[in-house]
mmCIF file of C-alpha atoms in Angstrom:
data_model
loop_
_atom_site.group_PDB
_atom_site.id
_atom_site.type_symbol
_atom_site.label_atom_id
_atom_site.label_comp_id
_atom_site.label_asym_id
_atom_site.label_seq_id
_atom_site.Cartn_x
_atom_site.Cartn_y
_atom_site.Cartn_z
ATOM 1 C CA MET A 13 0.000 0.000 0.000
ATOM 2 C CA SER A 14 1.421 3.369 -1.005
ATOM 3 C CA GLU A 15 1.725 5.974 1.700
ATOM 4 C CA GLN A 16 -0.586 8.981 1.216
ATOM 5 C CA ARG A 17 1.315 12.267 1.036
ATOM 6 C CA GLU A 18 0.312 14.691 3.772
ATOM 7 C CA GLN A 19 -0.828 18.079 2.496
ATOM 8 C CA PRO A 20 1.331 21.048 3.482
ATOM 9 C CA GLY A 21 0.383 23.460 6.223
ATOM 10 C CA VAL A 22 -0.831 26.894 5.120
ATOM 11 C CA VAL A 23 -0.261 29.965 7.257
ATOM 12 C CA ILE A 24 -2.262 33.099 6.372
ATOM 13 C CA VAL A 25 -1.024 36.411 7.781
ATOM 14 C CA GLY A 26 -3.902 38.854 8.055
ATOM 15 C CA ALA A 27 -7.451 38.113 9.206
ATOM 16 C CA GLY A 28 -9.334 40.657 7.111
ATOM 17 C CA MET A 29 -11.452 39.868 4.059
ATOM 18 C CA ALA A 30 -8.525 38.590 1.953
ATOM 19 C CA GLY A 31 -7.152 36.325 4.687
ATOM 20 C CA VAL A 32 -10.531 34.953 5.716
ATOM 21 C CA GLN A 33 -11.579 34.290 2.133
ATOM 22 C CA THR A 34 -8.286 32.501 1.484
ATOM 23 C CA ALA A 35 -9.050 30.105 4.338
ATOM 24 C CA VAL A 36 -12.601 29.576 3.076
ATOM 25 C CA ALA A 37 -11.470 29.098 -0.542
ATOM 26 C CA LEU A 38 -8.891 26.514 0.489
ATOM 27 C CA ARG A 39 -11.571 24.373 2.110
ATOM 28 C CA GLU A 40 -13.964 24.902 -0.791
ATOM 29 C CA LYS A 41 -11.232 23.620 -3.115
ATOM 30 C CA GLY A 42 -10.876 20.486 -1.013
ATOM 31 C CA PHE A 43 -7.613 21.405 0.666
ATOM 32 C CA GLU A 44 -7.351 19.198 3.769
ATOM 33 C CA GLY A 45 -4.032 20.284 5.263
ATOM 34 C CA PRO A 46 -3.638 22.476 8.346
ATOM 35 C CA VAL A 47 -4.690 26.114 7.916
ATOM 36 C CA THR A 48 -3.666 28.794 10.421
ATOM 37 C CA LEU A 49 -5.084 32.312 10.230
ATOM 38 C CA ILE A 50 -3.141 34.978 12.150
ATOM 39 C CA GLY A 51 -4.729 38.359 12.912
ATOM 40 C CA ALA A 52 -3.201 41.333 14.717
ATOM 41 C CA GLU A 53 -6.539 42.522 16.096
ATOM 42 C CA PRO A 54 -8.146 40.722 19.059
ATOM 43 C CA HIS A 55 -11.623 40.834 17.525
ATOM 44 C CA PRO A 56 -13.152 37.935 15.580
ATOM 45 C CA PRO A 57 -12.532 38.577 11.869
ATOM 46 C CA TYR A 58 -14.926 41.194 10.503
ATOM 47 C CA ASP A 59 -15.961 42.967 7.330
ATOM 48 C CA ARG A 60 -14.792 46.563 6.864
ATOM 49 C CA PRO A 61 -17.416 48.328 4.668
ATOM 50 C CA PRO A 62 -19.977 48.618 7.525
ATOM 51 C CA LEU A 63 -17.404 50.488 9.639
ATOM 52 C CA SER A 64 -18.048 53.767 7.807
ATOM 53 C CA LYS A 65 -21.816 53.268 7.916
ATOM 54 C CA ALA A 66 -23.776 51.012 10.255
ATOM 55 C CA VAL A 67 -21.078 50.441 12.895
ATOM 56 C CA LEU A 68 -20.188 54.126 12.957
ATOM 57 C CA LEU A 69 -23.827 55.157 13.386
ATOM 58 C CA GLY A 70 -24.466 52.504 16.030
ATOM 59 C CA THR A 71 -27.175 50.691 14.078
ATOM 60 C CA VAL A 72 -25.203 47.460 14.466
ATOM 61 C CA ASP A 73 -22.672 46.448 17.103
ATOM 62 C CA GLY A 74 -20.165 44.834 14.763
ATOM 63 C CA SER A 75 -19.615 43.224 11.396
ATOM 64 C CA ALA A 76 -18.073 39.847 12.222
ATOM 65 C CA PHE A 77 -18.025 37.336 9.378
ATOM 66 C CA ASP A 78 -20.674 34.652 9.706
ATOM 67 C CA ILE A 79 -18.121 31.870 9.374
ATOM 68 C CA ASP A 80 -17.633 28.846 11.638
ATOM 69 C CA PHE A 81 -13.844 28.598 11.633
ATOM 70 C CA GLU A 82 -13.910 25.602 13.947
ATOM 71 C CA ALA A 83 -16.146 23.693 11.525
ATOM 72 C CA LEU A 84 -13.691 24.588 8.737
ATOM 73 C CA SER A 85 -10.793 23.301 10.862
ATOM 74 C CA VAL A 86 -9.098 26.689 10.603
ATOM 75 C CA GLU A 87 -6.947 27.644 13.569
ATOM 76 C CA LEU A 88 -7.450 31.281 14.540
ATOM 77 C CA ARG A 89 -4.629 33.136 16.273
ATOM 78 C CA LEU A 90 -6.012 36.566 17.089
ATOM 79 C CA GLY A 91 -4.308 39.473 18.797
ATOM 80 C CA VAL A 92 -1.005 38.237 17.412
ATOM 81 C CA GLU A 93 1.209 40.682 15.543
ATOM 82 C CA VAL A 94 3.518 39.256 12.886
ATOM 83 C CA THR A 95 6.848 41.052 12.982
ATOM 84 C CA GLY A 96 9.011 39.359 10.371
ATOM 85 C CA LEU A 97 9.463 36.691 7.722
ATOM 86 C CA ARG A 98 12.457 34.355 7.517
ATOM 87 C CA PRO A 99 12.081 32.403 4.269
ATOM 88 C CA ASP A 100 15.214 30.279 4.773
ATOM 89 C CA ALA A 101 13.735 28.887 7.990
ATOM 90 C CA ARG A 102 10.207 28.954 6.477
ATOM 91 C CA GLU A 103 8.919 30.783 9.518
ATOM 92 C CA VAL A 104 7.120 34.002 10.361
ATOM 93 C CA ASP A 105 8.031 35.747 13.585
ATOM 94 C CA THR A 106 5.264 36.876 15.902
ATOM 95 C CA GLY A 107 4.974 38.371 19.357
ATOM 96 C CA ALA A 108 3.991 34.895 20.520
ATOM 97 C CA GLY A 109 6.966 33.163 18.911
ATOM 98 C CA PRO A 110 7.852 31.807 15.459
ATOM 99 C CA VAL A 111 5.237 30.056 13.316
ATOM 100 C CA PRO A 112 6.462 27.560 10.686
ATOM 101 C CA TYR A 113 4.795 27.314 7.291
ATOM 102 C CA ASP A 114 4.885 25.110 4.228
ATOM 103 C CA LEU A 115 2.884 27.583 2.170
ATOM 104 C CA LEU A 116 2.486 31.215 3.274
ATOM 105 C CA VAL A 117 -0.192 33.702 2.212
ATOM 106 C CA LEU A 118 0.337 37.415 2.863
ATOM 107 C CA ALA A 119 -2.989 39.183 3.408
ATOM 108 C CA THR A 120 -2.020 42.075 5.665
ATOM 109 C CA GLY A 121 -4.054 44.675 3.778
ATOM 110 C CA ALA A 122 -3.334 48.391 3.871
ATOM 111 C CA GLU A 123 -2.896 50.925 6.631
ATOM 112 C CA PRO A 124 -4.189 54.510 6.540
ATOM 113 C CA VAL A 125 -1.787 57.347 5.908
ATOM 114 C CA GLY A 126 -1.649 59.660 8.903
ATOM 115 C CA LEU A 127 -1.444 63.433 8.868
ATOM 116 C CA PRO A 128 2.170 64.447 9.627
ATOM 117 C CA GLY A 129 2.546 65.787 13.133
ATOM 118 C CA ALA A 130 -1.069 65.084 14.115
ATOM 119 C CA GLY A 131 -0.773 61.561 15.471
ATOM 120 C CA SER A 132 -0.452 62.602 19.113
ATOM 121 C CA VAL A 133 -2.995 65.440 19.046
ATOM 122 C CA PRO A 134 -6.166 64.625 21.028
ATOM 123 C CA GLY A 135 -9.289 64.253 18.930
ATOM 124 C CA VAL A 136 -7.548 63.162 15.710
ATOM 125 C CA HIS A 137 -8.971 59.943 14.246
ATOM 126 C CA LEU A 138 -8.340 57.480 11.439
ATOM 127 C CA LEU A 139 -11.057 55.130 10.181
ATOM 128 C CA ARG A 140 -9.791 51.694 9.258
ATOM 129 C CA THR A 141 -10.451 49.271 12.110
ATOM 130 C CA LEU A 142 -13.353 48.300 14.330
ATOM 131 C CA ASP A 143 -11.658 50.106 17.220
ATOM 132 C CA ASP A 144 -11.408 53.236 15.053
ATOM 133 C CA ALA A 145 -15.143 53.116 14.355
ATOM 134 C CA GLU A 146 -15.942 52.510 18.027
ATOM 135 C CA ALA A 147 -13.816 55.519 19.001
ATOM 136 C CA LEU A 148 -15.682 57.713 16.511
ATOM 137 C CA ARG A 149 -19.158 56.575 17.464
ATOM 138 C CA PRO A 150 -19.379 58.863 20.549
ATOM 139 C CA VAL A 151 -18.206 61.787 18.402
ATOM 140 C CA LEU A 152 -21.278 61.331 16.217
ATOM 141 C CA GLU A 153 -23.537 60.708 19.190
ATOM 142 C CA ARG A 154 -22.462 64.052 20.719
ATOM 143 C CA ARG A 155 -22.961 65.775 17.358
ATOM 144 C CA ASP A 156 -19.501 67.253 17.574
ATOM 145 C CA GLY A 157 -18.182 69.692 15.001
ATOM 146 C CA ILE A 158 -15.862 67.713 12.734
ATOM 147 C CA VAL A 159 -13.171 68.561 10.207
ATOM 148 C CA VAL A 160 -12.524 65.800 7.677
ATOM 149 C CA VAL A 161 -9.156 65.906 5.935
ATOM 150 C CA GLY A 162 -9.443 64.341 2.488
ATOM 151 C CA ALA A 163 -12.401 64.091 0.078
ATOM 152 C CA GLY A 164 -11.716 60.577 -1.126
ATOM 153 C CA TRP A 165 -14.009 57.568 -0.769
ATOM 154 C CA ILE A 166 -13.570 57.257 2.999
ATOM 155 C CA GLY A 167 -13.927 60.993 3.534
ATOM 156 C CA ALA A 168 -17.186 61.060 1.557
ATOM 157 C CA GLU A 169 -18.640 58.035 3.332
ATOM 158 C CA PHE A 170 -17.707 59.345 6.781
ATOM 159 C CA THR A 171 -19.094 62.782 5.956
ATOM 160 C CA THR A 172 -22.358 61.144 4.877
ATOM 161 C CA ALA A 173 -22.647 59.321 8.197
ATOM 162 C CA ALA A 174 -21.657 62.365 10.241
ATOM 163 C CA ARG A 175 -24.251 64.563 8.540
ATOM 164 C CA GLU A 176 -26.868 61.863 9.064
ATOM 165 C CA ALA A 177 -25.967 61.977 12.771
ATOM 166 C CA GLY A 178 -26.414 65.752 12.804
ATOM 167 C CA CYS A 179 -22.785 66.823 13.042
ATOM 168 C CA ALA A 180 -21.460 70.004 11.474
ATOM 169 C CA VAL A 181 -18.803 68.889 8.981
ATOM 170 C CA THR A 182 -16.115 70.767 7.056
ATOM 171 C CA VAL A 183 -14.097 68.762 4.532
ATOM 172 C CA VAL A 184 -10.642 69.956 3.492
ATOM 173 C CA GLU A 185 -9.182 68.648 0.233
ATOM 174 C CA ALA A 186 -5.763 69.679 -1.111
ATOM 175 C CA ALA A 187 -6.789 69.027 -4.717
ATOM 176 C CA ASP A 188 -9.278 71.110 -6.667
ATOM 177 C CA ARG A 189 -12.037 68.482 -6.504
ATOM 178 C CA PRO A 190 -13.187 65.373 -4.659
ATOM 179 C CA LEU A 191 -11.681 61.991 -5.534
ATOM 180 C CA PRO A 192 -8.626 63.463 -7.290
ATOM 181 C CA GLY A 193 -6.736 60.193 -7.338
ATOM 182 C CA ALA A 194 -9.636 58.142 -8.671
ATOM 183 C CA LEU A 195 -11.541 60.169 -11.262
ATOM 184 C CA PRO A 196 -10.775 62.854 -13.868
ATOM 185 C CA ALA A 197 -11.828 66.420 -13.108
ATOM 186 C CA GLU A 198 -14.839 66.487 -15.424
ATOM 187 C CA VAL A 199 -16.330 63.414 -13.733
ATOM 188 C CA ALA A 200 -15.540 64.395 -10.158
ATOM 189 C CA ALA A 201 -16.672 68.018 -10.537
ATOM 190 C CA PRO A 202 -20.404 67.254 -10.302
ATOM 191 C CA MET A 203 -19.765 65.415 -7.035
ATOM 192 C CA THR A 204 -18.625 68.670 -5.440
ATOM 193 C CA HIS A 205 -22.268 69.690 -5.137
ATOM 194 C CA TRP A 206 -23.155 66.557 -3.205
ATOM 195 C CA TYR A 207 -21.366 67.936 -0.152
ATOM 196 C CA ALA A 208 -23.350 71.177 -0.137
ATOM 197 C CA GLU A 209 -26.602 69.282 -0.662
ATOM 198 C CA SER A 210 -25.855 67.279 2.470
ATOM 199 C CA GLY A 211 -25.103 70.399 4.488
ATOM 200 C CA ALA A 212 -21.347 69.808 4.658
ATOM 201 C CA GLU A 213 -18.833 72.479 3.666
ATOM 202 C CA LEU A 214 -16.186 71.391 1.171
ATOM 203 C CA LEU A 215 -12.962 73.412 0.906
ATOM 204 C CA THR A 216 -10.864 72.433 -2.109
ATOM 205 C CA GLY A 217 -7.415 73.541 -3.185
ATOM 206 C CA VAL A 218 -6.222 74.086 0.370
ATOM 207 C CA ARG A 219 -3.773 72.127 2.475
ATOM 208 C CA VAL A 220 -3.663 71.466 6.188
ATOM 209 C CA ALA A 221 -0.606 73.091 7.782
ATOM 210 C CA GLY A 222 -1.127 71.553 11.202
ATOM 211 C CA VAL A 223 -3.540 70.391 13.860
ATOM 212 C CA GLU A 224 -3.782 71.819 17.352
ATOM 213 C CA PRO A 225 -6.182 70.686 20.087
ATOM 214 C CA GLY A 226 -9.590 71.868 18.922
ATOM 215 C CA THR A 227 -8.273 73.528 15.754
ATOM 216 C CA VAL A 228 -7.188 72.674 12.222
ATOM 217 C CA VAL A 229 -4.746 75.217 10.794
ATOM 218 C CA LEU A 230 -4.831 75.632 7.023
ATOM 219 C CA ALA A 231 -1.879 76.630 4.849
ATOM 220 C CA ASP A 232 -3.614 79.881 3.897
ATOM 221 C CA GLY A 233 -3.786 80.894 7.560
ATOM 222 C CA ARG A 234 -7.401 80.040 8.254
ATOM 223 C CA ARG A 235 -8.159 78.246 11.499
ATOM 224 C CA LEU A 236 -11.064 75.810 11.593
ATOM 225 C CA PRO A 237 -12.600 74.909 14.950
ATOM 226 C CA ALA A 238 -12.824 71.136 15.359
ATOM 227 C CA ASP A 239 -14.115 69.028 18.216
ATOM 228 C CA ALA A 240 -12.762 66.098 16.220
ATOM 229 C CA VAL A 241 -10.598 65.593 13.130
ATOM 230 C CA VAL A 242 -10.962 62.599 10.833
ATOM 231 C CA VAL A 243 -8.084 61.928 8.452
ATOM 232 C CA GLY A 244 -8.768 60.140 5.172
ATOM 233 C CA ILE A 245 -5.852 60.934 2.874
ATOM 234 C CA GLY A 246 -5.160 57.472 1.539
ATOM 235 C CA ALA A 247 -3.709 54.117 2.492
ATOM 236 C CA ARG A 248 -0.503 52.227 1.811
ATOM 237 C CA PRO A 249 0.181 48.486 1.761
ATOM 238 C CA SER A 250 0.904 47.138 5.222
ATOM 239 C CA THR A 251 4.234 45.562 4.343
ATOM 240 C CA GLY A 252 6.780 47.231 6.632
ATOM 241 C CA TRP A 253 7.128 44.012 8.613
ATOM 242 C CA LEU A 254 8.610 42.332 5.520
ATOM 243 C CA ALA A 255 11.807 44.432 5.641
ATOM 244 C CA GLY A 256 14.866 42.217 5.430
ATOM 245 C CA SER A 257 12.930 39.196 4.174
ATOM 246 C CA GLY A 258 14.178 39.533 0.616
ATOM 247 C CA ILE A 259 10.669 39.675 -0.811
ATOM 248 C CA ALA A 260 10.229 41.989 -3.790
ATOM 249 C CA LEU A 261 8.239 45.147 -3.068
ATOM 250 C CA GLY A 262 7.186 47.763 -5.592
ATOM 251 C CA PRO A 263 7.811 51.517 -5.284
ATOM 252 C CA ASP A 264 4.292 51.788 -3.822
ATOM 253 C CA GLY A 265 5.275 49.390 -1.035
ATOM 254 C CA ALA A 266 3.092 46.594 -2.367
ATOM 255 C CA VAL A 267 4.256 42.998 -2.566
ATOM 256 C CA VAL A 268 5.018 42.291 -6.220
ATOM 257 C CA ALA A 269 2.930 39.240 -7.142
ATOM 258 C CA ASP A 270 2.749 37.473 -10.490
ATOM 259 C CA GLU A 271 -0.299 36.403 -12.489
ATOM 260 C CA ARG A 272 -0.835 33.502 -10.077
ATOM 261 C CA LEU A 273 -0.386 35.836 -7.060
ATOM 262 C CA ALA A 274 2.917 34.146 -6.221
ATOM 263 C CA THR A 275 5.620 36.406 -4.791
ATOM 264 C CA SER A 276 9.366 36.450 -5.422
ATOM 265 C CA LEU A 277 9.847 33.959 -2.560
ATOM 266 C CA PRO A 278 9.095 30.256 -3.023
ATOM 267 C CA ASP A 279 5.728 29.054 -1.663
ATOM 268 C CA VAL A 280 4.727 32.575 -0.630
ATOM 269 C CA TYR A 281 1.610 34.203 -2.113
ATOM 270 C CA ALA A 282 0.007 37.614 -1.597
ATOM 271 C CA VAL A 283 -3.618 38.725 -1.872
ATOM 272 C CA GLY A 284 -5.729 41.816 -1.357
ATOM 273 C CA ASP A 285 -4.638 45.366 -0.560
ATOM 274 C CA CYS A 286 -1.019 44.488 0.205
ATOM 275 C CA ALA A 287 -0.207 43.118 -3.258
ATOM 276 C CA SER A 288 -0.005 44.335 -6.841
ATOM 277 C CA PHE A 289 -0.479 42.037 -9.812
ATOM 278 C CA PRO A 290 0.129 42.251 -13.580
ATOM 279 C CA SER A 291 -3.025 42.695 -15.634
ATOM 280 C CA ALA A 292 -2.869 41.413 -19.180
ATOM 281 C CA ARG A 293 -6.358 42.846 -19.625
ATOM 282 C CA TYR A 294 -5.171 46.409 -18.942
ATOM 283 C CA GLY A 295 -1.501 46.086 -19.869
ATOM 284 C CA GLU A 296 -0.105 47.304 -16.564
ATOM 285 C CA ARG A 297 0.458 46.328 -12.952
ATOM 286 C CA LEU A 298 -2.515 47.091 -10.705
ATOM 287 C CA LEU A 299 -2.754 47.798 -6.980
ATOM 288 C CA VAL A 300 -6.422 47.584 -6.031
ATOM 289 C CA HIS A 301 -7.478 48.699 -2.538
ATOM 290 C CA HIS A 302 -11.046 47.472 -2.655
ATOM 291 C CA TRP A 303 -13.275 44.792 -1.159
ATOM 292 C CA ASP A 304 -13.916 42.801 -4.341
ATOM 293 C CA ASN A 305 -10.193 42.301 -4.960
ATOM 294 C CA ALA A 306 -9.869 40.838 -1.466
ATOM 295 C CA LEU A 307 -12.753 38.499 -2.267
ATOM 296 C CA GLN A 308 -11.597 37.314 -5.709
ATOM 297 C CA GLY A 309 -7.836 36.927 -5.288
ATOM 298 C CA PRO A 310 -8.011 34.173 -2.628
ATOM 299 C CA ARG A 311 -9.693 31.832 -5.102
ATOM 300 C CA THR A 312 -6.616 31.997 -7.316
ATOM 301 C CA VAL A 313 -4.298 31.291 -4.382
ATOM 302 C CA ALA A 314 -6.449 28.366 -3.251
ATOM 303 C CA ALA A 315 -6.284 26.948 -6.772
ATOM 304 C CA GLN A 316 -2.474 27.061 -6.684
ATOM 305 C CA ALA A 317 -2.462 25.295 -3.299
ATOM 306 C CA VAL A 318 -4.356 22.306 -4.709
ATOM 307 C CA GLY A 319 -2.263 22.099 -7.870
ATOM 308 C CA GLU A 320 -4.458 24.024 -10.321
ATOM 309 C CA THR A 321 -1.486 26.048 -11.511
ATOM 310 C CA GLY A 322 -3.107 27.106 -14.786
ATOM 311 C CA ARG A 323 -5.352 29.602 -13.062
ATOM 312 C CA ARG A 324 -4.425 33.252 -13.651
ATOM 313 C CA TYR A 325 -5.627 36.345 -11.808
ATOM 314 C CA ASP A 326 -6.775 39.118 -14.137
ATOM 315 C CA PRO A 327 -10.104 40.491 -12.904
ATOM 316 C CA VAL A 328 -12.162 43.468 -13.930
ATOM 317 C CA PRO A 329 -11.700 45.546 -10.740
ATOM 318 C CA TYR A 330 -14.928 46.591 -9.040
ATOM 319 C CA PHE A 331 -15.949 48.658 -6.057
ATOM 320 C CA TRP A 332 -18.877 50.633 -4.733
ATOM 321 C CA SER A 333 -19.491 53.509 -2.356
ATOM 322 C CA GLU A 334 -22.650 54.703 -0.620
ATOM 323 C CA GLN A 335 -22.461 58.457 -0.141
ATOM 324 C CA PHE A 336 -24.836 61.405 0.097
ATOM 325 C CA GLY A 337 -27.876 59.254 -0.667
ATOM 326 C CA ARG A 338 -26.299 57.839 -3.808
ATOM 327 C CA PHE A 339 -25.045 54.390 -4.767
ATOM 328 C CA VAL A 340 -21.794 54.861 -6.703
ATOM 329 C CA GLN A 341 -20.236 51.907 -8.517
ATOM 330 C CA TYR A 342 -17.071 51.610 -10.586
ATOM 331 C CA ALA A 343 -15.758 48.727 -12.658
ATOM 332 C CA GLY A 344 -12.647 48.387 -14.783
ATOM 333 C CA HIS A 345 -9.574 50.590 -15.060
ATOM 334 C CA HIS A 346 -9.275 53.793 -17.073
ATOM 335 C CA THR A 347 -6.376 56.033 -18.035
ATOM 336 C CA GLU A 348 -6.191 59.680 -19.066
ATOM 337 C CA THR A 349 -5.934 58.706 -22.736
ATOM 338 C CA ASP A 350 -9.161 56.715 -22.840
ATOM 339 C CA THR A 351 -12.257 58.199 -24.489
ATOM 340 C CA LEU A 352 -14.905 59.239 -21.973
ATOM 341 C CA VAL A 353 -18.585 58.984 -22.925
ATOM 342 C CA TRP A 354 -21.378 60.415 -20.746
ATOM 343 C CA ARG A 355 -24.643 58.564 -20.257
ATOM 344 C CA GLY A 356 -27.097 61.022 -18.780
ATOM 345 C CA ASP A 357 -26.878 64.380 -17.054
ATOM 346 C CA PRO A 358 -24.700 64.518 -13.913
ATOM 347 C CA ALA A 359 -27.066 67.132 -12.515
ATOM 348 C CA GLU A 360 -29.715 64.427 -12.299
ATOM 349 C CA ALA A 361 -29.995 61.715 -9.654
ATOM 350 C CA ALA A 362 -28.812 58.908 -11.937
ATOM 351 C CA TRP A 363 -26.082 58.983 -14.585
ATOM 352 C CA SER A 364 -23.017 57.096 -15.690
ATOM 353 C CA VAL A 365 -19.892 57.432 -17.770
ATOM 354 C CA VAL A 366 -17.988 54.849 -19.768
ATOM 355 C CA TRP A 367 -14.379 54.815 -20.904
ATOM 356 C CA LEU A 368 -13.486 53.341 -24.297
ATOM 357 C CA ARG A 369 -10.047 52.335 -25.544
ATOM 358 C CA ASP A 370 -10.009 51.820 -29.312
ATOM 359 C CA GLY A 371 -13.732 51.254 -29.023
ATOM 360 C CA ALA A 372 -13.462 48.603 -26.316
ATOM 361 C CA LEU A 373 -15.189 49.225 -22.996
ATOM 362 C CA VAL A 374 -12.492 49.389 -20.301
ATOM 363 C CA ALA A 375 -14.171 51.173 -17.376
ATOM 364 C CA LEU A 376 -17.511 52.440 -16.142
ATOM 365 C CA LEU A 377 -18.740 54.673 -13.322
ATOM 366 C CA ALA A 378 -22.425 54.380 -12.469
ATOM 367 C CA VAL A 379 -24.321 56.682 -10.125
ATOM 368 C CA GLY A 380 -27.731 55.218 -9.376
ATOM 369 C CA ARG A 381 -27.643 53.102 -12.549
ATOM 370 C CA PRO A 382 -26.855 49.578 -11.340
ATOM 371 C CA ARG A 383 -28.000 48.012 -14.606
ATOM 372 C CA ASP A 384 -25.264 49.908 -16.460
ATOM 373 C CA LEU A 385 -22.734 48.522 -14.018
ATOM 374 C CA THR A 386 -23.963 44.941 -14.268
ATOM 375 C CA GLN A 387 -24.044 44.952 -18.053
ATOM 376 C CA GLY A 388 -20.826 46.928 -18.412
ATOM 377 C CA ARG A 389 -18.869 44.618 -16.139
ATOM 378 C CA LYS A 390 -19.857 41.607 -18.224
ATOM 379 C CA LEU A 391 -18.973 43.421 -21.443
ATOM 380 C CA MET A 392 -15.526 44.279 -20.067
ATOM 381 C CA GLU A 393 -14.908 40.655 -19.187
ATOM 382 C CA THR A 394 -15.525 39.664 -22.816
ATOM 383 C CA GLY A 395 -13.599 42.619 -24.304
ATOM 384 C CA ALA A 396 -16.683 43.982 -26.088
ATOM 385 C CA ARG A 397 -16.454 47.002 -28.399
ATOM 386 C CA LEU A 398 -19.192 49.627 -28.259
ATOM 387 C CA ASP A 399 -20.739 52.071 -30.679
ATOM 388 C CA GLY A 400 -19.885 55.397 -29.027
ATOM 389 C CA ALA A 401 -23.052 57.170 -30.199
ATOM 390 C CA ARG A 402 -25.356 54.446 -28.891
ATOM 391 C CA ALA A 403 -23.391 54.172 -25.662
ATOM 392 C CA ALA A 404 -23.974 57.902 -25.134
ATOM 393 C CA ASP A 405 -27.745 57.411 -25.135
ATOM 394 C CA PRO A 406 -28.780 56.575 -21.562
ATOM 395 C CA ALA A 407 -32.021 55.060 -22.877
ATOM 396 C CA VAL A 408 -30.054 52.389 -24.775
ATOM 397 C CA PRO A 409 -28.964 49.441 -22.608
ATOM 398 C CA LEU A 410 -25.215 49.010 -22.851
ATOM 399 C CA ARG A 411 -25.497 45.491 -24.168
ATOM 400 C CA GLN A 412 -27.430 46.909 -27.134
ATOM 401 C CA ALA A 413 -24.567 49.299 -27.913
ATOM 402 C CA VAL A 414 -22.170 46.436 -28.716
ATOM 403 C CA LEU A 415 -20.736 46.520 -32.221
#
């Protein structure tokens, strides 16, 4: 009788969406070896999108994943910070001692960028973790006056919640419009009015010079009173702990993964916000800091773990945002050289835009038009080409604009 080969042990560093879904995907693929999931936070693994909405407003107490890890035979090690990786020894170092691995998955996500010099000032908040949301909940309950630094996705979602709670909110954005890093000026410009409609004040084209207790000092000399300050100026891959490991990192700090999400080290993979990957679909390397990427990538890693090495990771990126009474969805990846086509009037409640590259649909932003998003995402997956004139008619379903 031949001896059955024991499956390797998988260690997953990071217990957010990407790490949890990696553990789930492994079991769904029939992987029977040991799986250990290490999380730095003491809380049971939880979903992050509700933090800027329901958890923040107190309508729910938490957002823990409805997953029975014991039934999945997944060992949870929570409240354990991973401090280093030693590939020669095939171990990760933690505050509780070294943990050996046969196959390692990096899923440490991203960490928010702080405002220089403001970290120790009382009343300054970030919004990334459950503890962050819990710390901000009393601020909304007291209806404090709040200054939000940054008019990106997080800034808009927090402002929406704070206005719903009755807080006075001033948003400070260094660029000349909201979402400067995500959308071109002509698309983001109509969103400027959303802030005023909600009763929030949006200041664009002005930088924060410093934060003092109770005050935000602007570069132009203005001083904004602030019971609380919420900073949302971006996030960077949480990869500092990998220093000295020899793993390849990009200039953005992300782990450089290949089309199978394998890293430069043997038997080490990376998923979610901490990793970039090459996209044949878009012809460049992508770093996607959104929920859907953390959901989809683990399936590719799980496939590699069970020997399905032909699987490649090249998704159509997707994310959504609920802000100012609007449901905003984006799919794909656009560049400044792509042709932008409007579908509808941005002054209305529902509109969308599509980006075409040599006639092919490569990206879509939908505001209150979920059907456009659903159809457009499928068309991007198949590489469909559109008739620009028909695509510009909001009454024409996108699938009927295909050439």
